[in-house]
Coordinates of C-alpha atoms in Angstrom, one line a residue:
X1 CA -10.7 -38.3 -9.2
X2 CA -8.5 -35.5 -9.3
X3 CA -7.6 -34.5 -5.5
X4 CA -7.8 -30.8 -5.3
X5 CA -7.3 -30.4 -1.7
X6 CA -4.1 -32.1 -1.9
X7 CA -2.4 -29.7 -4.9
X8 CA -3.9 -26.5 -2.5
X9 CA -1.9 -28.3 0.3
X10 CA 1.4 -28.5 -1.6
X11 CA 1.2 -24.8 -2.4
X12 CA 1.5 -24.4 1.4
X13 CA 3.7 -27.2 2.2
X14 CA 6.3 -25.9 -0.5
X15 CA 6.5 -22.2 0.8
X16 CA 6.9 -24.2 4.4
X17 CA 9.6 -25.9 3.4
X18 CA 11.7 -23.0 2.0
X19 CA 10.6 -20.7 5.1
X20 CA 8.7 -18.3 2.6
X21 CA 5.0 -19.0 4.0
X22 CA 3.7 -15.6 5.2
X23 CA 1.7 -15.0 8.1
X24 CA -0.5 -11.8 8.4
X25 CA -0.5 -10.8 11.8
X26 CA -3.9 -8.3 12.9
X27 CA -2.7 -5.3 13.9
X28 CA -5.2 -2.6 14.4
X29 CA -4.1 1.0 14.2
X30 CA -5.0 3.5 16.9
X31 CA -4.9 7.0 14.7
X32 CA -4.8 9.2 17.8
X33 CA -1.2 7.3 19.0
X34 CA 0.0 6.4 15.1
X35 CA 2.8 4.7 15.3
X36 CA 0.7 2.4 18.1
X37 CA -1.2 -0.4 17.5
X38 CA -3.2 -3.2 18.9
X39 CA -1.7 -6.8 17.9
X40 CA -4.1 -9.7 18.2
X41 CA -1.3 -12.1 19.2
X42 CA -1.7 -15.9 20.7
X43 CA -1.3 -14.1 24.1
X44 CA -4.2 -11.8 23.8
X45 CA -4.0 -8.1 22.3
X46 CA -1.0 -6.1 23.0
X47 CA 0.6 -2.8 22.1
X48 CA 3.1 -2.6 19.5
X49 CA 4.9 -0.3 17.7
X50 CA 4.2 -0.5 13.8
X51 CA 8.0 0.2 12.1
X52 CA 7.2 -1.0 8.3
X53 CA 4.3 1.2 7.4
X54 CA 3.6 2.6 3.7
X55 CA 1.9 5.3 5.4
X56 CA 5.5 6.8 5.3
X57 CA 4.1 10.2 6.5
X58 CA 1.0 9.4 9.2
X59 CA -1.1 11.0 6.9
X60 CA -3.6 8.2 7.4
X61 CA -4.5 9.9 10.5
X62 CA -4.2 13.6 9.6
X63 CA -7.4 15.4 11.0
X64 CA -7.8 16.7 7.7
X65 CA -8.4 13.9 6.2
X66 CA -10.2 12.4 8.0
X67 CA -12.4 15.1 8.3
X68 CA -13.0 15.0 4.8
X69 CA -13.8 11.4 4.5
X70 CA -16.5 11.8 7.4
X71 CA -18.3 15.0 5.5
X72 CA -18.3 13.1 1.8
X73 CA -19.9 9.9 3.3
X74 CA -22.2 11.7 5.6
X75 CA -23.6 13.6 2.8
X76 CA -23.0 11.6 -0.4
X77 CA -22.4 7.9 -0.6
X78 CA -20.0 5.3 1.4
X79 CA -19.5 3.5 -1.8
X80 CA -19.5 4.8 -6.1
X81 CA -22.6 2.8 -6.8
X82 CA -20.2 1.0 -9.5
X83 CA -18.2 1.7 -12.7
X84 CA -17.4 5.2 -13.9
X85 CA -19.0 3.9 -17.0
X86 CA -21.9 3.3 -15.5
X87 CA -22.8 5.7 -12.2
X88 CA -21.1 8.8 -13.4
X89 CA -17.9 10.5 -12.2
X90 CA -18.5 12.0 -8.8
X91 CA -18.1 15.4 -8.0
X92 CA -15.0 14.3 -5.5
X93 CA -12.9 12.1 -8.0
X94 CA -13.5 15.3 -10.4
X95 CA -11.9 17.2 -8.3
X96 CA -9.5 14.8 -6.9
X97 CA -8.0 14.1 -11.1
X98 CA -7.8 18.1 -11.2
X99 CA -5.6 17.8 -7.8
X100 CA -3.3 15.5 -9.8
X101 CA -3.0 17.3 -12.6
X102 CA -2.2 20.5 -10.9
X103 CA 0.4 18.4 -8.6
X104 CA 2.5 16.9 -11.5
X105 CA 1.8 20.0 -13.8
X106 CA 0.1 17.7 -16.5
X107 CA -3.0 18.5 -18.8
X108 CA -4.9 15.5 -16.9
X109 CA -4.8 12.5 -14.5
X110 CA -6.9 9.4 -13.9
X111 CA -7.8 8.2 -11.0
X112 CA -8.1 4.1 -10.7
X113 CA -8.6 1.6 -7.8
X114 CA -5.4 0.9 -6.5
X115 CA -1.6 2.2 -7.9
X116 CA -1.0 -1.7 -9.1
X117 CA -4.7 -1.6 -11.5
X118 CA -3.2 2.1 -13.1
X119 CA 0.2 0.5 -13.4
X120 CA -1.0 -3.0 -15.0
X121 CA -3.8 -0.9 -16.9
X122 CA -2.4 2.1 -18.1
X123 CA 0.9 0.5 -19.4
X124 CA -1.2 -1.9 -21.4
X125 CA -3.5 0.7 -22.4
X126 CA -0.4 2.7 -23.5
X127 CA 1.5 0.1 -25.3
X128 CA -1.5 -1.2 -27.1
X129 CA -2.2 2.5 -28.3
X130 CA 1.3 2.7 -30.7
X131 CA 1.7 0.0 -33.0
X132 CA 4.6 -1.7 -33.4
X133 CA 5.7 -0.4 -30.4
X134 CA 8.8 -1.3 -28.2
X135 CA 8.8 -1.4 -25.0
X136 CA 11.6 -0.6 -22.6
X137 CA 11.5 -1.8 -18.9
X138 CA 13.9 -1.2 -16.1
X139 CA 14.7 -5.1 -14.8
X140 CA 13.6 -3.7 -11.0
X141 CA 10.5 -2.8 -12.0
X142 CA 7.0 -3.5 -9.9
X143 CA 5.4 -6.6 -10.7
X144 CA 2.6 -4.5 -11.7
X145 CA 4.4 -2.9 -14.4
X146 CA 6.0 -6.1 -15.6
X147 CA 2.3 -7.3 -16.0
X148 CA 1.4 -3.6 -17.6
X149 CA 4.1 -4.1 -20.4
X150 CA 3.6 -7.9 -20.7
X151 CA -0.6 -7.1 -21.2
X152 CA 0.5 -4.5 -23.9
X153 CA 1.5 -7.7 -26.4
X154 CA 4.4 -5.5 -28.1
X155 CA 8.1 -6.2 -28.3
X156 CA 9.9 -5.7 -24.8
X157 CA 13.4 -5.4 -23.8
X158 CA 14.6 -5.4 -20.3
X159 CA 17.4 -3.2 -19.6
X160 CA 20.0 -3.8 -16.8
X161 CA 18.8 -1.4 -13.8
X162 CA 19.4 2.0 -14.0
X163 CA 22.0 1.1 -17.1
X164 CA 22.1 4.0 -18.9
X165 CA 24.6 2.9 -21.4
X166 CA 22.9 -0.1 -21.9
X167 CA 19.5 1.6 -22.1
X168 CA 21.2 3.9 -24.9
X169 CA 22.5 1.1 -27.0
X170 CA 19.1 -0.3 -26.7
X171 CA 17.7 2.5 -28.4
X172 CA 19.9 3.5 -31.1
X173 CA 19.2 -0.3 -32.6
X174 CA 15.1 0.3 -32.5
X175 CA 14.6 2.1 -35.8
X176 CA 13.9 5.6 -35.2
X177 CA 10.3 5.5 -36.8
X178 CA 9.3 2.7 -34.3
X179 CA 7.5 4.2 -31.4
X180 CA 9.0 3.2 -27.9
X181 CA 8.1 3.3 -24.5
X182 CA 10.8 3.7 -21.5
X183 CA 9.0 2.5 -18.4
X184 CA 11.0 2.6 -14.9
X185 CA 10.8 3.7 -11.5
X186 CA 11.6 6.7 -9.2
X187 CA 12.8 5.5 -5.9
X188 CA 12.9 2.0 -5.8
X189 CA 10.7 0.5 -2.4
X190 CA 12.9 -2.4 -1.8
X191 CA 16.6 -1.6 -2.0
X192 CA 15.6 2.3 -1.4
X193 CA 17.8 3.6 -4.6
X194 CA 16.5 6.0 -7.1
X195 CA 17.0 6.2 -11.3
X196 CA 18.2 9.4 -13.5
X197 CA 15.4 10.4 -13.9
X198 CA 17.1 13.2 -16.3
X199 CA 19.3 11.0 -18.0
X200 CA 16.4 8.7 -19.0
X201 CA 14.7 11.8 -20.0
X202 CA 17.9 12.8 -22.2
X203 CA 18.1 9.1 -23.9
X204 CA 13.8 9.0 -24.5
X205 CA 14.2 12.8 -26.7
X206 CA 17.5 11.9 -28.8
X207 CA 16.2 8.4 -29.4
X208 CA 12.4 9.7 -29.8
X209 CA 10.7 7.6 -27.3
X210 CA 8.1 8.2 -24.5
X211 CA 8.7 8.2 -21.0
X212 CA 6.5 6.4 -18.1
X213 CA 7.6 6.5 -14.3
X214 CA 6.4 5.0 -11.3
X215 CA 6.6 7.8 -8.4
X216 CA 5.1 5.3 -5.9
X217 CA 7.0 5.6 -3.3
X218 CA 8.5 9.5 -4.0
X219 CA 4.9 11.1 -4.3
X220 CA 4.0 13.1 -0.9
X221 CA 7.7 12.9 0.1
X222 CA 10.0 14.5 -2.2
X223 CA 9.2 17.9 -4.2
X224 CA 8.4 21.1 -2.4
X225 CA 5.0 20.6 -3.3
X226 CA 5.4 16.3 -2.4
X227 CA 4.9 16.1 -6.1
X228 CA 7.6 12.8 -6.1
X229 CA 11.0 12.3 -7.2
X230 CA 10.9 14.0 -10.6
X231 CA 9.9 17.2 -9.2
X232 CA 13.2 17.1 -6.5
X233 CA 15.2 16.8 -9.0
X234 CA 13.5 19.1 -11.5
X235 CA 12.8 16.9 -14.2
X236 CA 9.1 16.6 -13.9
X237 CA 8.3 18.6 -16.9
X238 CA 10.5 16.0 -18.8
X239 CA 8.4 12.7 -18.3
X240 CA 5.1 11.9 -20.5
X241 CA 3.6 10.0 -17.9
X242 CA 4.0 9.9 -14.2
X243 CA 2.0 7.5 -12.2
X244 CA 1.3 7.6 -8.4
X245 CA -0.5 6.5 -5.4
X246 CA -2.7 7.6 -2.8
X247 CA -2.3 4.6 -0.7
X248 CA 1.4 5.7 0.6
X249 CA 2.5 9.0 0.5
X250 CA -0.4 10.3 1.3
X251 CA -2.2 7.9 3.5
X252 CA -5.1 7.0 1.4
X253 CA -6.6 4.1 -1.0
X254 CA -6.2 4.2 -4.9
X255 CA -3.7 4.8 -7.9
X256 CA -3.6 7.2 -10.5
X257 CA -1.4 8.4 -13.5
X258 CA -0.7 12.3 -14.7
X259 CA -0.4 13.1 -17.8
X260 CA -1.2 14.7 -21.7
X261 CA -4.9 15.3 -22.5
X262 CA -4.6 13.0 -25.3
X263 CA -2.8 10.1 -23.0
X264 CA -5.3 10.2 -20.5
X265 CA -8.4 9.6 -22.5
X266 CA -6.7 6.8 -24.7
X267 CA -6.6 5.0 -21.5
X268 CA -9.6 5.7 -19.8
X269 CA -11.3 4.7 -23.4
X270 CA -9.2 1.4 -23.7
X271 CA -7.7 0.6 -20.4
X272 CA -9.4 -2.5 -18.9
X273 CA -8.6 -2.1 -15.4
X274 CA -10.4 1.5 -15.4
X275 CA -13.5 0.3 -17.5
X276 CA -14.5 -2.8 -15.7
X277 CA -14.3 -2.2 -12.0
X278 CA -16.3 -0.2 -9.6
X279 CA -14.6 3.4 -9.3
X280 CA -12.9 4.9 -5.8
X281 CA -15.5 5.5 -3.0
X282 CA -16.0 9.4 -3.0
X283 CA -15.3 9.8 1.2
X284 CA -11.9 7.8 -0.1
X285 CA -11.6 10.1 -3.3
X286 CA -12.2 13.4 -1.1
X287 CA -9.7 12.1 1.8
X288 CA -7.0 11.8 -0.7
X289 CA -7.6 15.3 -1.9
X290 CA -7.2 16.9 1.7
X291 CA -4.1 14.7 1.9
X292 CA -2.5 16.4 -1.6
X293 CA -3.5 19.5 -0.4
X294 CA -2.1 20.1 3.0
X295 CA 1.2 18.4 1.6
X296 CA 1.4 20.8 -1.3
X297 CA 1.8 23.5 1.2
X298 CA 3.1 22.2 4.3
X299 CA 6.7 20.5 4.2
X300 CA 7.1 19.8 8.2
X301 CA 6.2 16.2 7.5
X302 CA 8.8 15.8 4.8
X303 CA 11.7 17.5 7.0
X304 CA 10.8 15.4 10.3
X305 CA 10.6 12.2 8.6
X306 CA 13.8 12.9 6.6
X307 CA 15.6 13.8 9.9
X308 CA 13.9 10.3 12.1
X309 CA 15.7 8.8 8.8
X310 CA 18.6 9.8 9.1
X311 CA 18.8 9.5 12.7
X312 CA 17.5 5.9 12.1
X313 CA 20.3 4.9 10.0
X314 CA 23.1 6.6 11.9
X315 CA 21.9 4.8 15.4
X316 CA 22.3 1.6 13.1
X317 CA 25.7 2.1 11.6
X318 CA 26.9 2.8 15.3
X319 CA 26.1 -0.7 16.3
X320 CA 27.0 -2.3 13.0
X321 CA 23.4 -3.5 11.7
X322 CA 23.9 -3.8 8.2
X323 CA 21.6 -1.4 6.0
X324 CA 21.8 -1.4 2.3
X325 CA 23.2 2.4 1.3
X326 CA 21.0 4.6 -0.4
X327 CA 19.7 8.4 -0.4
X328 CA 16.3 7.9 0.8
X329 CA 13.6 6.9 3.2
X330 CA 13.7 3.1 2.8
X331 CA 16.3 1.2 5.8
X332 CA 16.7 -2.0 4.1
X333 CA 17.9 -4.2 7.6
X334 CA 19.8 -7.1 5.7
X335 CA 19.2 -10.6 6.9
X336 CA 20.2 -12.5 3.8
X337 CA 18.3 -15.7 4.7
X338 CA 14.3 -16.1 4.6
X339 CA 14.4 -18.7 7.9
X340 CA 16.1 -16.2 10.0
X341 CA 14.7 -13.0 8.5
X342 CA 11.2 -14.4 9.7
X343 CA 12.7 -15.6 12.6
X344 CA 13.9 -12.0 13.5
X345 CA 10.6 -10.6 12.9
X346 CA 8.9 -12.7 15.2
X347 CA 11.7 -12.4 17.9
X348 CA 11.1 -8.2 17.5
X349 CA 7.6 -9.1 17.9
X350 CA 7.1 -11.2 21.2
X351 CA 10.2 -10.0 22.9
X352 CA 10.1 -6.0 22.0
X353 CA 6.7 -5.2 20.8
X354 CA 8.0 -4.2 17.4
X355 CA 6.1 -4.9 14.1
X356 CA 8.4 -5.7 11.3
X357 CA 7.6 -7.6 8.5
X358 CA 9.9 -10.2 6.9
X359 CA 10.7 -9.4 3.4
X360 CA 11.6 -12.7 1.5
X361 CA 11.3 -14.4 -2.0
X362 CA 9.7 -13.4 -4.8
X363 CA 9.3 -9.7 -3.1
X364 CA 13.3 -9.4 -3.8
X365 CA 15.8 -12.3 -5.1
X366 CA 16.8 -14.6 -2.8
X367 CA 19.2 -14.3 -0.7
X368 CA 18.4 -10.9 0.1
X369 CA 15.9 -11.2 2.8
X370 CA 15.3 -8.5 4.7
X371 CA 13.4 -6.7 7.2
X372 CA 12.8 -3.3 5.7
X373 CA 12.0 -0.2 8.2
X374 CA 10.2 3.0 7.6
X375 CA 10.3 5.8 10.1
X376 CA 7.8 8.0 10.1
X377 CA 7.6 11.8 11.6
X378 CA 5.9 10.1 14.8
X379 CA 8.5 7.4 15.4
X380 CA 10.6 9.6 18.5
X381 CA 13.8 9.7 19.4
X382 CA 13.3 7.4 22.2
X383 CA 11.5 4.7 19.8
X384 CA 14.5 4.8 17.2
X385 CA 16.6 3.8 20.4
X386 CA 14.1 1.2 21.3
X387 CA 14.2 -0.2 18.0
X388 CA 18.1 -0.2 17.6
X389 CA 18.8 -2.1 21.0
X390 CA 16.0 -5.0 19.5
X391 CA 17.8 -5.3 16.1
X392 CA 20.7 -6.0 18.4
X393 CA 19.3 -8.3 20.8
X394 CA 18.0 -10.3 17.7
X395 CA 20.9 -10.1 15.2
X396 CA 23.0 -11.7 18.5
X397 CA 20.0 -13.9 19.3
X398 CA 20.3 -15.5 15.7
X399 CA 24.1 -15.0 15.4
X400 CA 23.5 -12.6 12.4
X401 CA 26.7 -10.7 11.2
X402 CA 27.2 -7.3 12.8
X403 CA 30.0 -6.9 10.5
X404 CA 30.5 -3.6 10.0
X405 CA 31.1 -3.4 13.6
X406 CA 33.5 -5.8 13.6
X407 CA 35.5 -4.1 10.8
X408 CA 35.3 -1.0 12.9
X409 CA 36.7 -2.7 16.2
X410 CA 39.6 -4.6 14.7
X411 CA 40.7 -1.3 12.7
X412 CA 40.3 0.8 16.4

C-alpha cells in the first residue's frame, strides 16, 4: 500500500534540507505597548520587539477601531451568518464598500475575505468577462494575481518588470479590437520599488486596454487621504480598477477592489471567490471603516512612519548593512543565503529580543534572502538604535558582508 505518511515527510525533509522550512513563532501582541509582544519561546514567554509587521501604521490598535469593532459585535453579530448570497449584506460592509468607493473616487467597491481571494477572484472574474481577452502581467506580480490571471483561462503575456518599452511592444502586436487587461502592482512588498503607474496608464489608453493595480501595500500610507500609490502620484483617476486591503494599511482583516458600476457587479455576479464563501464579520467590516476614516483625515501616522524610515535606513547605511534602494517604506536587510538569513533571525531573536522574520524561497528568487524590516510610527528612536547595533552583532556573528562599509573605509 501506498505510504502516505512517508510522501508528507519528504515535503518536510526537502524544505530541511535546503534551509527553507519555516517555523511560526507565537507572538502575542500587547495593543496598549504595539510594537511589544509576548513570544512563547523554549525558555518561557518573553518580551520582544515585533520589527516585520504588515500593520505598517499600528492601526491595529487605534482606539477607534477598536472601539468600533466592540460596538458592532456587542449589538449585531461576531460572525456574517454566511455568504452574502445567502444572509444579506450587512449594514457595516454597506457602508464599509461606500468608504472605498469614496477613498479611490470610483462608482463602487467590493469587499471580499482577504486582499489574496479579491486578487485571485476578481482578476478571473475580469478576464473571463471579455472574450478573447489578453492579458498582461507584470513578472513581480503577487502570487495571488498570477493565480487571478491564470483562473481567467485567456491568453497571457508576462512582461519584464516595470518594462515599459517592452510592455509597449507587447501591445502594439495584440490587435487593437482584442480587449486586454494590464494587471501590475503599486509598491512592490518585497524589494520595496514602485511601477509608473502613469506610464502604464499612457500605454493602456493609446493601445486601448484596461488597467488593474494592486495598491496592497500603498493603501493607508501614501495619498493625502492614504488612498495608495496612485493617488501620490495623481494618477488615481487613470486606473479601471484598483484593488486593496484592509489587513495592512489599515490594520484590519479583508480585501477589496474599487472600481466602475458595471466592473463591480460583473464580479460580484461571476466571481467565485465572493459567491462561495462566508462574507467579512460586521465588528471586522466596521473596524476597517474607522480605520479609512481617521486616515482620510489625519496624516500624522504617514509623516512619523516616513520619518522612523528614513531614520531606519540612514542608521543602516552608517554601519554598512546592506538594504536594497528604494523610495519607500519596505528595508529589505539583504542576506543572500536562506541558512544564514534564518540563522540571523533566530540570533536577533534569543540574543536581542527582536522579531524578524526570514524571508527565503519561493517568497522571492533565491539567492535573495532577506530579512525585511518595517518601522512603524511607534518604533522610537532608541528602538531603531537597538535594532541597528543587533543587525551588527549578527551580520559579524555570521560573517555577513558589511560591504558598503568597507568600501567606505578603504576610500577614507
Amino acid at each position: 500500500m501506498f505510504n502516505y505518511a512517508k510522501a508528507f515527510r519528504a515535503v518536510r525533509q526537502t524544505l530541511e534540507s535546503e534551509r527553507r522550512y519555516r517555523v511560526f513563532q507565537e507572538i502575542a501582541r500587547d495593543s496598549a505597548r504595539f510594537p511589544f509582544a509576548n513570544w512563547n519561546g523554549p525558555a518561557g514567554p518573553r518580551e520582544v520587539t515585533v520589527w516585520c509587521t504588515n500593520d505598517y501604521l499600528g492601526m491595529g490598535r487605534h482606539p477607534d477601531v477598536i472601539a468600533a469593532m466592540v460596538e458592532a459585535a456587542e449589538n449585531g453579530s461576531v460572525g456574517a451568518g454566511g455568504t452574502r448570497n445567502i444572509s444579506g449584506n450587512s449594514s457595516a460592509i454597506v457602508a464599509l464598500e461606500e468608504e472605498l468607493a469614496s477613498l479611490h473616487g470610483k462608482q463602487a467597491a467590493l469587499v471580499f475575505s482577504s486582499g489574496y481571494v479579491a486578487n485571485q477572484s476578481a482578476i478571473a472574474a475580469i478576464g473571463g468577462a471579455l472574450p478573447d481577452c489578453v492579458i498582461l502581467s507584470d513578472r513581480e506580480n503577487h502570487n495571488s494575481m498570477i493565480e487571478g490571471v491564470r483562473r481567467a483561462n485567456r491568453e497571457r503575456v508576462i512582461f519584464p518588470h516595470n518594462d515599459l518599452e517592452a510592455l509597449g511592444k507587447m501591445l502594439a502586436g495584440i490587435a487593437p479590437e482584442r480587449p486586454k487587461l494590464i494587471v501590475f502592482e503599486s509598491v512592490y512588498s518585497m524589494d520595496g520599488d514602485v511601477s509608473p503607474i502613469g506610464e502604464i496608464c499612457a500605454l493602456a489608453r493609446k493601445h486601448g486596454a484596461m488597467t488593474y493595480i494592486d495598491e496592497v501595500h500603498a493603501v493607508g500610507l501614501y495619498g493625502q487621504h492614504g488612498a495608495g500609490y496612485a493617488e501620490e502620484s495623481g494618477t488615481m483617476g487613470e486606473l479601471d480598477v484598483i484593488q486593496g486591503t484592509l489587513g495592512k494599511g489599515f490594520g484590519c482583516f479583508g480585501g477589496y477592489i474599487a472600481a466602475s458600476r458595471e466592473v463591480v457587479d460583473a464580479v460580484r455576479s461571476t466571481a467565485q471567490g465572493f459567491i462561495f464563501t462566508t462574507a467579512l464579520p460586521p465588528p471586522v467590516a466596521a473596524a476597517a471603516r474607522a480605520s479609512i476614516r481617521h486616515l482620510k483625515q489625519s496624516g500624522a501616522e504617514r509623516l512619523a512612519q516616513r520619518r522612523q524610515v528614513e531614520r531606519t535606513k540612514a542608521r543602516l547605511a552608517e554601519v554598512g548593512i546592506p538594504v536594497l534602494d528604494n523610495p519607500t517604506h519596505i528595508v529589505p536587510v539583504m542576506v543572500r543565503d536562506s541558512a544564514k538569513a534564518k540563522e540571523a533571525s533566530d540570533l536577533l531573536l534569543e540574543r536581542h529580543n527582536l522579531y524578524i522574520q526570514p524571508i527565503n524561497f519561493p517568497t522571492v528568487p533565491r539567492g535573495t534572502e532577506r530579512l525585511r524590516v518595517t518601522p512603524t510610527p511607534f518604533h522610537t528612536d532608541a528602538m531603531i538604535d537597538h535594532l541597528v547595533e543587533a543587525l551588527v552583532d549578527v551580520f559579524d556573528a555570521l560573517d555577513l558582508p558589511r560591504e558598503n562599509l568597507k568600501h567606505r573605509l578603504a576610500a577614507e
